[in-house]
Coordinates of C-alpha atoms and ligand atoms in Angstrom, one line a residue:
M11 CA -37.2 -1.5 70.3
R12 CA -36.7 -3.3 67.0
F13 CA -35.7 -1.6 63.8
V14 CA -36.5 -3.5 60.6
T15 CA -36.3 -2.7 56.9
K16 CA -39.3 -3.7 54.8
N17 CA -40.8 -3.5 51.4
I18 CA -44.1 -1.7 50.9
E19 CA -46.2 -4.9 50.8
E20 CA -44.5 -6.3 53.8
L21 CA -45.3 -3.4 56.2
S22 CA -47.3 -4.4 59.2
S23 CA -47.5 -1.0 60.8
D24 CA -50.9 0.5 61.4
T25 CA -49.4 4.0 61.3
L26 CA -47.2 5.2 58.5
I27 CA -45.1 8.4 58.3
C28 CA -44.8 10.2 54.9
F29 CA -42.8 13.4 54.2
I30 CA -43.5 16.2 51.8
F31 CA -41.7 19.3 50.8
E32 CA -43.3 22.7 50.7
D33 CA -42.0 23.5 47.2
D34 CA -41.8 20.2 45.4
D35 CA -44.8 18.3 44.0
E36 CA -42.8 15.1 43.4
K37 CA -44.3 12.6 45.8
S38 CA -42.7 9.5 47.3
E39 CA -43.4 5.9 46.5
L40 CA -45.1 5.4 49.8
F41 CA -47.3 8.4 49.3
K42 CA -48.3 7.1 45.9
Y43 CA -49.1 3.7 47.3
L44 CA -51.2 5.2 50.1
D45 CA -52.9 7.6 47.8
N46 CA -53.9 4.7 45.7
L47 CA -55.2 2.8 48.7
S48 CA -57.3 5.8 49.6
N49 CA -58.7 6.1 46.1
G50 CA -57.0 9.5 45.6
Q51 CA -58.4 11.0 48.8
L52 CA -55.0 11.7 50.2
S53 CA -53.8 13.8 47.3
E54 CA -57.2 15.5 47.2
Q55 CA -56.6 16.6 50.8
I56 CA -53.2 18.0 49.9
F57 CA -53.6 19.4 46.4
D58 CA -57.3 20.5 46.6
Y59 CA -58.0 21.2 50.2
K60 CA -54.4 22.2 51.2
S61 CA -54.8 20.4 54.5
I62 CA -51.1 20.5 54.7
T63 CA -48.7 22.6 52.5
G64 CA -45.4 21.0 53.7
K65 CA -44.1 23.8 55.9
F66 CA -41.3 22.7 58.3
Q67 CA -42.8 20.4 61.0
E68 CA -46.4 21.0 59.9
T69 CA -48.4 17.7 60.3
F70 CA -51.6 16.2 59.0
K71 CA -53.2 13.0 60.2
F72 CA -55.4 11.0 57.8
S73 CA -57.2 7.6 58.2
I74 CA -57.2 5.5 55.1
N75 CA -59.3 2.7 56.7
K76 CA -59.7 1.1 60.1
N77 CA -56.3 -0.5 59.9
I78 CA -54.1 2.2 58.3
K79 CA -53.4 5.7 59.5
V80 CA -51.1 8.1 57.8
L81 CA -49.1 11.0 59.3
I82 CA -47.8 13.4 56.8
E83 CA -45.1 15.8 57.9
G84 CA -43.7 18.8 56.1
L85 CA -40.0 19.1 55.6
G86 CA -40.1 22.8 54.6
K87 CA -38.5 24.2 51.5
K88 CA -36.3 21.9 49.5
S89 CA -33.7 24.7 49.1
E90 CA -33.4 25.2 52.9
F91 CA -33.3 21.5 53.7
T92 CA -30.5 20.1 56.0
R93 CA -29.8 16.8 57.7
Q94 CA -30.5 18.4 61.0
K95 CA -34.0 19.6 59.9
Y96 CA -34.6 16.1 58.6
S97 CA -33.8 14.5 61.9
Q98 CA -36.0 17.1 63.7
C99 CA -38.9 16.2 61.4
V100 CA -38.4 12.5 61.9
A101 CA -38.3 12.9 65.7
N102 CA -41.4 15.0 65.7
A103 CA -43.3 12.7 63.4
A104 CA -42.4 9.6 65.4
R105 CA -43.5 11.3 68.6
I106 CA -46.9 12.0 67.1
A107 CA -47.2 8.6 65.4
K108 CA -46.6 7.0 68.8
T109 CA -49.9 8.4 70.0
M110 CA -51.7 7.0 66.8
T111 CA -50.5 3.4 66.6
K112 CA -52.5 0.6 68.2
N113 CA -50.3 -2.3 67.1
K114 CA -47.2 -0.6 68.5
T115 CA -45.6 -0.6 65.1
I116 CA -44.7 2.5 63.1
G117 CA -43.6 2.6 59.5
I118 CA -41.5 5.3 58.1
E119 CA -40.3 6.0 54.6
I120 CA -36.8 7.0 53.4
I121 CA -37.4 9.4 50.7
E122 CA -35.0 9.1 47.8
H123 CA -35.5 12.6 46.5
C124 CA -34.4 14.4 49.6
C125 CA -31.0 12.7 49.3
Q126 CA -29.5 15.1 46.8
N127 CA -30.4 18.1 48.8
A128 CA -28.8 17.4 52.2
N129 CA -25.7 15.8 50.8
F130 CA -27.2 12.5 52.0
N131 CA -26.2 9.1 51.0
Q132 CA -28.5 6.1 51.6
E133 CA -26.6 4.8 54.6
D134 CA -26.6 8.1 56.4
I135 CA -30.2 8.9 55.7
A136 CA -31.1 5.5 57.2
Q137 CA -28.9 6.0 60.3
I138 CA -30.4 9.5 60.8
T139 CA -33.9 8.2 60.3
V140 CA -33.5 5.6 63.0
S141 CA -31.7 7.9 65.5
G142 CA -34.2 10.7 64.9
A143 CA -37.2 8.3 65.3
R144 CA -35.7 6.9 68.5
I145 CA -35.2 10.3 69.9
G146 CA -38.9 11.1 69.2
L147 CA -40.1 7.9 70.8
Y148 CA -37.9 8.2 73.9
Q149 CA -39.6 8.3 77.3
F150 CA -38.2 7.5 80.7
D151 CA -41.1 5.3 81.9
K152 CA -39.5 3.3 84.7
Y153 CA -41.4 5.1 87.3
I154 CA -44.7 5.8 85.6
K155 CA -47.7 3.5 85.0
D156 CA -48.7 4.8 81.5
K157 CA -46.1 3.0 79.4
N158 CA -46.9 3.8 75.8
K159 CA -44.2 1.9 74.0
V160 CA -43.6 1.5 70.3
E161 CA -42.1 -1.9 69.8
T162 CA -41.1 -1.9 66.2
L163 CA -40.0 0.7 63.7
E164 CA -40.3 -0.4 60.1
L165 CA -38.1 1.4 57.6
L166 CA -39.1 1.3 54.0
N167 CA -36.4 -0.1 51.9
L168 CA -37.9 -0.2 48.4
N169 CA -35.0 -1.7 46.5
N170 CA -33.4 -3.9 49.2
N171 CA -30.6 -1.4 49.2
L172 CA -27.6 -2.7 51.3
E173 CA -26.6 0.8 52.3
I174 CA -30.0 1.3 53.9
E175 CA -29.5 -2.0 55.8
K176 CA -26.1 -0.8 57.0
G177 CA -27.3 2.6 58.1
T178 CA -30.3 1.1 59.9
E179 CA -28.0 -1.2 61.9
K180 CA -25.7 1.7 62.7
G181 CA -28.6 3.9 63.7
A182 CA -29.9 1.1 66.0
F183 CA -26.6 1.0 67.9
V184 CA -26.3 4.7 68.1
S185 CA -29.9 4.9 69.4
F186 CA -29.2 2.3 71.9
A187 CA -26.2 4.3 73.2
M188 CA -28.4 7.4 73.5
K189 CA -31.2 5.6 75.3
F190 CA -28.8 4.0 77.7
A191 CA -27.2 7.3 78.5
K192 CA -30.5 9.1 78.9
D193 CA -31.9 6.4 81.2
L194 CA -28.9 6.6 83.4
V195 CA -29.1 10.4 83.6
N196 CA -32.8 10.2 84.4
E197 CA -32.2 7.8 87.2
S198 CA -32.2 9.3 90.7
A199 CA -28.9 10.3 92.1
Q200 CA -29.9 8.2 95.1
I201 CA -29.6 5.1 93.0
A202 CA -27.0 6.1 90.3
T203 CA -24.2 6.5 92.8
P204 CA -20.5 6.1 91.8
L205 CA -20.6 2.5 93.0
Y206 CA -23.8 1.8 91.0
I207 CA -22.3 3.2 87.8
A208 CA -19.0 1.3 88.4
N209 CA -21.0 -2.0 88.8
L210 CA -22.8 -1.2 85.6
A211 CA -19.5 -0.6 83.9
E212 CA -18.3 -4.0 85.0
E213 CA -21.5 -5.6 83.7
I214 CA -21.1 -3.9 80.4
A215 CA -17.5 -5.1 80.2
K216 CA -18.5 -8.6 80.8
E217 CA -21.3 -8.6 78.3
H218 CA -19.2 -7.1 75.5
K219 CA -15.9 -8.7 76.4
L220 CA -14.1 -5.5 77.2
E221 CA -11.2 -5.0 79.4
A222 CA -12.3 -3.4 82.7
K223 CA -10.3 -1.6 85.4
I224 CA -12.4 -0.4 88.3
Y225 CA -10.7 1.4 91.1
N226 CA -12.2 2.0 94.6
K227 CA -11.3 4.9 96.9
H228 CA -8.3 3.1 98.3
Q229 CA -6.9 2.3 94.8
I230 CA -7.6 5.8 93.6
K231 CA -5.4 7.0 96.4
E232 CA -2.7 4.6 95.3
L233 CA -2.9 6.1 91.8
N234 CA -2.2 9.6 93.4
M235 CA -5.4 11.1 92.2
N236 CA -5.7 13.3 95.2
A237 CA -7.4 16.1 93.5
F238 CA -10.3 13.9 92.4
L239 CA -10.4 12.3 95.8
A240 CA -10.8 15.7 97.5
V241 CA -14.0 16.4 95.5
G242 CA -15.6 13.2 96.6
Q243 CA -14.6 13.3 100.2
G244 CA -17.8 15.1 101.4
S245 CA -20.1 12.3 100.5
V246 CA -21.1 9.0 102.1
N247 CA -21.1 7.5 98.6
E248 CA -17.4 6.8 98.0
P249 CA -15.8 7.7 94.7
M250 CA -15.0 5.1 92.0
F251 CA -12.8 5.4 88.9
I252 CA -13.6 3.3 85.8
H253 CA -11.7 2.5 82.7
L254 CA -13.0 0.2 80.0
T255 CA -11.2 -0.7 76.8
Y256 CA -12.4 -2.0 73.5
K257 CA -9.6 -3.5 71.4
P258 CA -10.2 -4.6 67.8
N259 CA -8.9 -8.0 66.6
N260 CA -6.4 -6.4 64.2
T261 CA -3.9 -3.7 64.8
P262 CA -5.9 -0.6 65.5
R263 CA -5.9 2.2 62.9
K264 CA -6.1 4.8 65.8
K265 CA -6.4 4.8 69.5
I266 CA -8.8 7.2 71.3
A267 CA -9.5 7.8 75.0
L268 CA -12.9 9.2 75.9
I269 CA -13.3 10.8 79.3
G270 CA -16.8 11.6 80.7
K271 CA -17.3 13.9 83.7
G272 CA -18.9 11.8 86.3
I273 CA -20.3 13.9 89.1
T274 CA -23.3 11.8 90.2
F275 CA -24.7 14.8 92.0
D276 CA -23.4 18.3 92.1
A277 CA -24.7 20.2 95.1
G278 CA -21.8 22.6 94.7
G279 CA -20.0 21.4 97.8
M280 CA -19.4 24.0 100.6
N281 CA -20.1 26.7 97.9
I282 CA -23.5 25.2 97.8
K283 CA -25.8 25.9 94.8
P284 CA -29.1 27.7 95.1
A285 CA -32.1 25.4 94.9
T286 CA -33.0 26.2 91.3
S287 CA -29.5 25.6 90.0
M288 CA -29.2 22.3 92.0
L289 CA -32.5 21.0 90.6
T290 CA -31.1 19.2 87.5
M291 CA -27.7 18.3 89.0
K292 CA -28.2 14.6 88.9
S293 CA -27.4 15.2 85.3
D294 CA -23.8 16.1 86.1
M295 CA -22.7 12.6 85.2
T296 CA -24.0 12.9 81.6
G297 CA -20.4 12.6 80.3
A298 CA -19.9 9.3 82.1
A299 CA -23.3 8.0 81.0
S300 CA -22.5 9.0 77.4
V301 CA -19.1 7.3 77.2
L302 CA -20.6 4.1 78.7
G303 CA -23.3 4.2 76.0
I304 CA -20.8 4.9 73.3
I305 CA -18.5 2.0 74.2
Q306 CA -21.4 -0.5 73.9
A307 CA -22.2 0.8 70.4
I308 CA -18.5 0.5 69.5
A309 CA -18.3 -3.0 70.9
K310 CA -21.2 -3.9 68.5
L311 CA -19.9 -2.0 65.5
Q312 CA -16.4 -3.5 65.9
P313 CA -14.3 -0.7 64.2
D314 CA -10.5 -1.2 63.9
V315 CA -10.0 1.6 66.4
E316 CA -9.0 1.1 70.0
V317 CA -11.3 2.9 72.4
H318 CA -10.8 3.6 76.0
V319 CA -13.6 5.1 78.2
I320 CA -12.7 6.7 81.5
S321 CA -14.7 8.3 84.3
A322 CA -13.8 9.7 87.7
L323 CA -17.1 9.2 89.5
C324 CA -18.0 11.0 92.7
E325 CA -20.6 13.2 94.4
N326 CA -19.9 16.9 95.2
M327 CA -21.6 17.5 98.6
T328 CA -21.5 19.6 101.7
S329 CA -20.7 17.9 105.0
G330 CA -18.2 17.9 107.8
S331 CA -15.8 16.0 105.7
A332 CA -16.2 18.0 102.5
Y333 CA -13.3 19.7 100.8
K334 CA -13.0 23.4 101.5
Q335 CA -12.2 26.7 99.9
G336 CA -8.5 27.4 100.3
D337 CA -7.5 23.7 100.2
I338 CA -4.5 23.0 98.1
L339 CA -4.8 19.8 96.1
T340 CA -2.1 17.9 94.2
A341 CA -3.2 16.1 91.0
M342 CA -1.7 12.9 89.7
N343 CA 0.9 14.8 87.6
G344 CA 2.1 16.7 90.6
K345 CA 0.5 20.1 89.7
T346 CA -1.1 21.9 92.6
I347 CA -4.6 23.5 92.6
E348 CA -5.8 26.1 95.1
V349 CA -9.5 25.6 95.6
D350 CA -11.1 29.0 94.9
N351 CA -14.6 27.5 94.6
T352 CA -15.8 24.0 95.5
D353 CA -18.5 24.2 92.8
A354 CA -15.9 24.2 90.1
E355 CA -15.3 20.5 90.9
G356 CA -15.6 19.0 87.4
R357 CA -12.3 20.4 86.2
I358 CA -10.6 19.0 89.3
T359 CA -11.9 15.5 88.7
L360 CA -11.1 15.7 85.0
A361 CA -7.6 16.9 85.8
D362 CA -6.8 13.5 87.3
A363 CA -8.7 11.6 84.6
L364 CA -6.7 13.4 81.9
C365 CA -3.4 12.5 83.7
Y366 CA -4.6 8.9 83.8
A367 CA -5.3 9.0 80.1
D368 CA -1.8 10.2 79.4
K369 CA -0.5 6.8 80.4
L370 CA -2.5 4.9 77.9
N371 CA -0.5 5.8 74.8
V372 CA -3.4 6.9 72.7
D373 CA -3.4 9.2 69.6
E374 CA -6.3 11.3 70.8
V375 CA -8.0 12.3 74.0
I376 CA -11.5 13.6 74.1
D377 CA -13.4 14.7 77.2
I378 CA -17.1 15.3 77.4
A379 CA -18.4 17.3 80.4
T380 CA -21.2 19.3 81.8
L381 CA -18.6 21.8 82.9
T382 CA -19.6 25.4 82.9
G383 CA -22.7 27.5 83.3
A384 CA -20.9 30.0 81.2
V385 CA -21.2 27.9 78.1
I386 CA -25.0 28.3 78.4
V387 CA -24.6 32.1 78.5
A388 CA -22.4 32.0 75.5
L389 CA -24.0 29.3 73.3
G390 CA -27.4 28.5 74.8
N391 CA -29.0 25.1 74.9
N392 CA -28.6 23.8 71.4
I393 CA -24.9 24.4 70.7
T394 CA -22.1 22.5 72.4
G395 CA -18.8 24.3 73.1
I396 CA -15.7 22.7 71.6
M397 CA -12.2 23.5 72.5
G398 CA -8.8 21.8 72.2
N399 CA -5.1 21.9 71.3
N400 CA -5.3 20.5 67.8
Q401 CA -7.1 22.3 65.1
N402 CA -7.2 19.4 62.7
Q403 CA -8.9 17.2 65.2
I404 CA -11.4 20.0 66.0
N405 CA -12.1 20.6 62.3
N406 CA -12.7 16.9 61.6
F407 CA -15.0 16.6 64.6
K408 CA -16.9 19.7 63.5
E409 CA -17.5 18.2 60.1
I410 CA -18.8 15.0 61.5
S411 CA -21.0 16.7 64.1
E412 CA -22.7 18.7 61.3
K413 CA -23.3 15.5 59.3
Y414 CA -24.9 13.8 62.2
C415 CA -27.2 16.7 63.1
E416 CA -25.5 18.2 66.1
N417 CA -24.3 21.8 66.6
V418 CA -20.9 22.7 68.0
W419 CA -19.0 26.0 68.1
Q420 CA -15.4 26.4 68.9
M421 CA -14.2 28.6 71.8
P422 CA -10.6 29.7 72.1
I423 CA -7.9 28.5 74.5
I424 CA -5.1 31.0 74.6
D425 CA -2.3 31.7 77.1
E426 CA -3.9 35.0 78.2
L427 CA -6.5 33.0 80.1
K428 CA -3.7 31.9 82.5
D429 CA -4.1 35.2 84.3
N430 CA -7.6 34.4 85.4
L431 CA -6.4 31.4 87.5
K432 CA -3.2 32.9 89.0
S433 CA -2.5 31.7 92.5
E434 CA 0.2 32.9 94.9
I435 CA 0.4 29.5 96.7
A436 CA -0.3 26.9 94.1
D437 CA 0.2 26.3 90.4
F438 CA -3.3 27.6 89.7
K439 CA -6.6 28.3 91.3
N440 CA -9.6 26.3 90.0
T441 CA -11.7 29.4 89.2
G442 CA -11.3 33.1 88.6
G443 CA -14.2 35.4 88.1
R444 CA -17.1 35.3 85.8
N445 CA -15.4 36.3 82.5
A446 CA -14.6 33.8 79.8
G447 CA -15.7 31.0 82.1
T448 CA -15.8 28.2 79.5
S449 CA -12.5 29.0 77.9
T450 CA -10.8 29.4 81.3
A451 CA -12.1 26.0 82.4
A452 CA -10.7 24.5 79.2
W453 CA -7.3 26.3 79.8
F454 CA -7.2 24.7 83.2
L455 CA -7.8 21.3 81.8
S456 CA -5.1 21.8 79.1
N457 CA -2.5 21.8 81.9
F458 CA -3.3 18.2 82.7
T459 CA -2.9 16.5 79.4
K460 CA 0.3 15.8 77.4
S461 CA -1.8 14.7 74.4
K462 CA -1.1 16.4 71.1
A463 CA -4.7 15.9 70.1
W464 CA -6.9 16.7 73.1
M465 CA -10.4 18.0 72.6
H466 CA -12.9 19.1 75.2
L467 CA -16.7 19.2 74.7
D468 CA -18.6 21.4 77.2
I469 CA -22.2 20.1 77.1
A470 CA -23.5 22.0 80.2
G471 CA -26.0 23.7 78.0
T472 CA -26.9 20.9 75.7
A473 CA -27.0 17.7 77.9
Y474 CA -30.2 18.4 79.7
L475 CA -33.0 20.6 78.4
E476 CA -35.5 22.4 80.6
K477 CA -37.6 23.3 77.6
S478 CA -38.1 21.0 74.6
N479 CA -36.4 21.9 71.3
K480 CA -37.3 21.0 67.7
E481 CA -36.0 17.4 68.2
T482 CA -35.9 16.4 71.8
L483 CA -38.3 16.8 74.7
S484 CA -37.2 18.3 78.0
G485 CA -34.8 16.2 80.0
P486 CA -31.6 14.4 78.9
T487 CA -30.7 14.7 75.2
G488 CA -27.8 12.2 74.7
V489 CA -26.0 15.1 73.0
M490 CA -22.7 14.3 71.1
I491 CA -23.2 10.6 71.2
R492 CA -24.2 10.5 67.5
S493 CA -21.2 12.6 66.7
L494 CA -18.7 10.8 68.8
I495 CA -19.6 7.3 67.6
N496 CA -19.4 8.5 64.0
Y497 CA -16.2 10.3 64.7
I498 CA -14.6 7.1 66.1
L499 CA -15.8 5.2 63.0
S500 CA -14.4 7.9 60.6
Ligands
BES12 N1 -22.0 21.1 86.9 C1 -21.7 22.5 86.9 C2 -21.9 23.2 85.5 C3 -23.3 23.2 85.0 C4 -24.1 24.3 85.1 C5 -23.9 22.1 84.3 C6 -25.4 24.3 84.7 C7 -25.1 22.1 83.8 C8 -25.9 23.2 84.0 C9 -20.3 22.9 87.3 O1 -19.7 21.9 88.2 C10 -20.3 24.2 88.0 O2 -20.9 24.2 89.0 N2 -19.7 25.2 87.4 C11 -19.6 26.5 88.0 C12 -18.2 27.0 87.9 C13 -18.0 28.3 88.6 C14 -18.1 28.1 90.1 C15 -16.7 28.9 88.1 C16 -20.6 27.3 87.2 O3 -20.6 27.2 85.9 O4 -21.3 28.1 87.8
MN13 MN1 -20.2 22.4 90.2
ZN14 ZN1 -20.5 20.0 88.1

């Protein structure tokens, strides 16, 4: 999909999106233009007939003539306006406009007068408009005949504002990363095996001139990642470990390692999951898909930041060769893990990935993982759990995530959690009871990193929706990709 900025006269879209507030009569330039085209019928509909009053996500369709249709969407009350609400409105409007356009081109305005309200600058509003629209237009159509694709999104840039150009470009790269990750999550686990994803990583590295280190089962063994290996040993699809690096031309301002959980299917292992819980477990590699999307955007945006992306890829299956309860595993750093439950496999694979990241000499380590069902109980499907060992890093990330329309909530990691994982025969067990499941998992992870700024994002509730929310339809969400890219750029 193309994203272009245009002036009003240059628009070629047959469907145009306009926004209005519930409690503000000031109308945008595009609105005035279209009202004029319709000889005042548009404002008559709104002011006289109250066909739309501007309530949050309220919509009204109007045909000006055979060639131009308008979709008006309400942004709600100006006083209650936020960036996130804006993004949700853009996504919703784009999704509806997609069903209206015949020439596969949608135009959307960037309203100046909402900027003051949501602490917007022109660049951010453009970025958020593009990412929001792309979220609304997303569909995984590889396996369906009815491909209703919008080819071009035209953003109105009335004064040829450079900030809007910059934001549009950023938004396009962020959107590409999200689409990439969502497509990979949607793909069958039959196809998206560890080897498939490793090959994909290699292609990405070639295309973007990134350093690539790809390890097969044999080489993973040589690295002493025996905890990770154990998780994958029950599957005919062998594990792979990937590490891509983006290096800026100049000396990097900071160095960040991103680790994505990469379980290409989580059947639970010998502690097999019930059918309903297993249903969406092809999405257990969302972390891996996300970091692979992110590094492509980073390679395009060329920040002066060194970025490593890492994933330990494997399947968690039941079979004669599967790892078992009671097994004692030794991670790369020599720490031992008693397997209490084979379904708590993510933390075992991440343990070795974190040890690997320790050797890279980076300033920050961030992992993103569909790690615990407990985070869904605690925070639901629209808030990502954030934990770590450096409050500054967490605070900075929280600020960025709010700016780029995503919700995070911090959960604690404290020493007391240690008791939950006490083992008599190893350094720790991998699970312990139902209580404080998300924090306990994070405490477990904290034992495998030496980084002074390590942060963990538990996206088990937010990565894959069973029910649509105000922004995204059911299925993969691409959660935290917007925040992570902007965090790296910050
Ligand atoms: N991949 C799951 C976590 C998950 C659950 C992701 C629901 C997305 C939606 C993880 O590997 C897992 O199975 N965790 C167990 C841990 C338990 C055995 C301590 C869980 O949360 O039930
Ligand atoms: Mn599991
Ligand atoms: Zn899992």
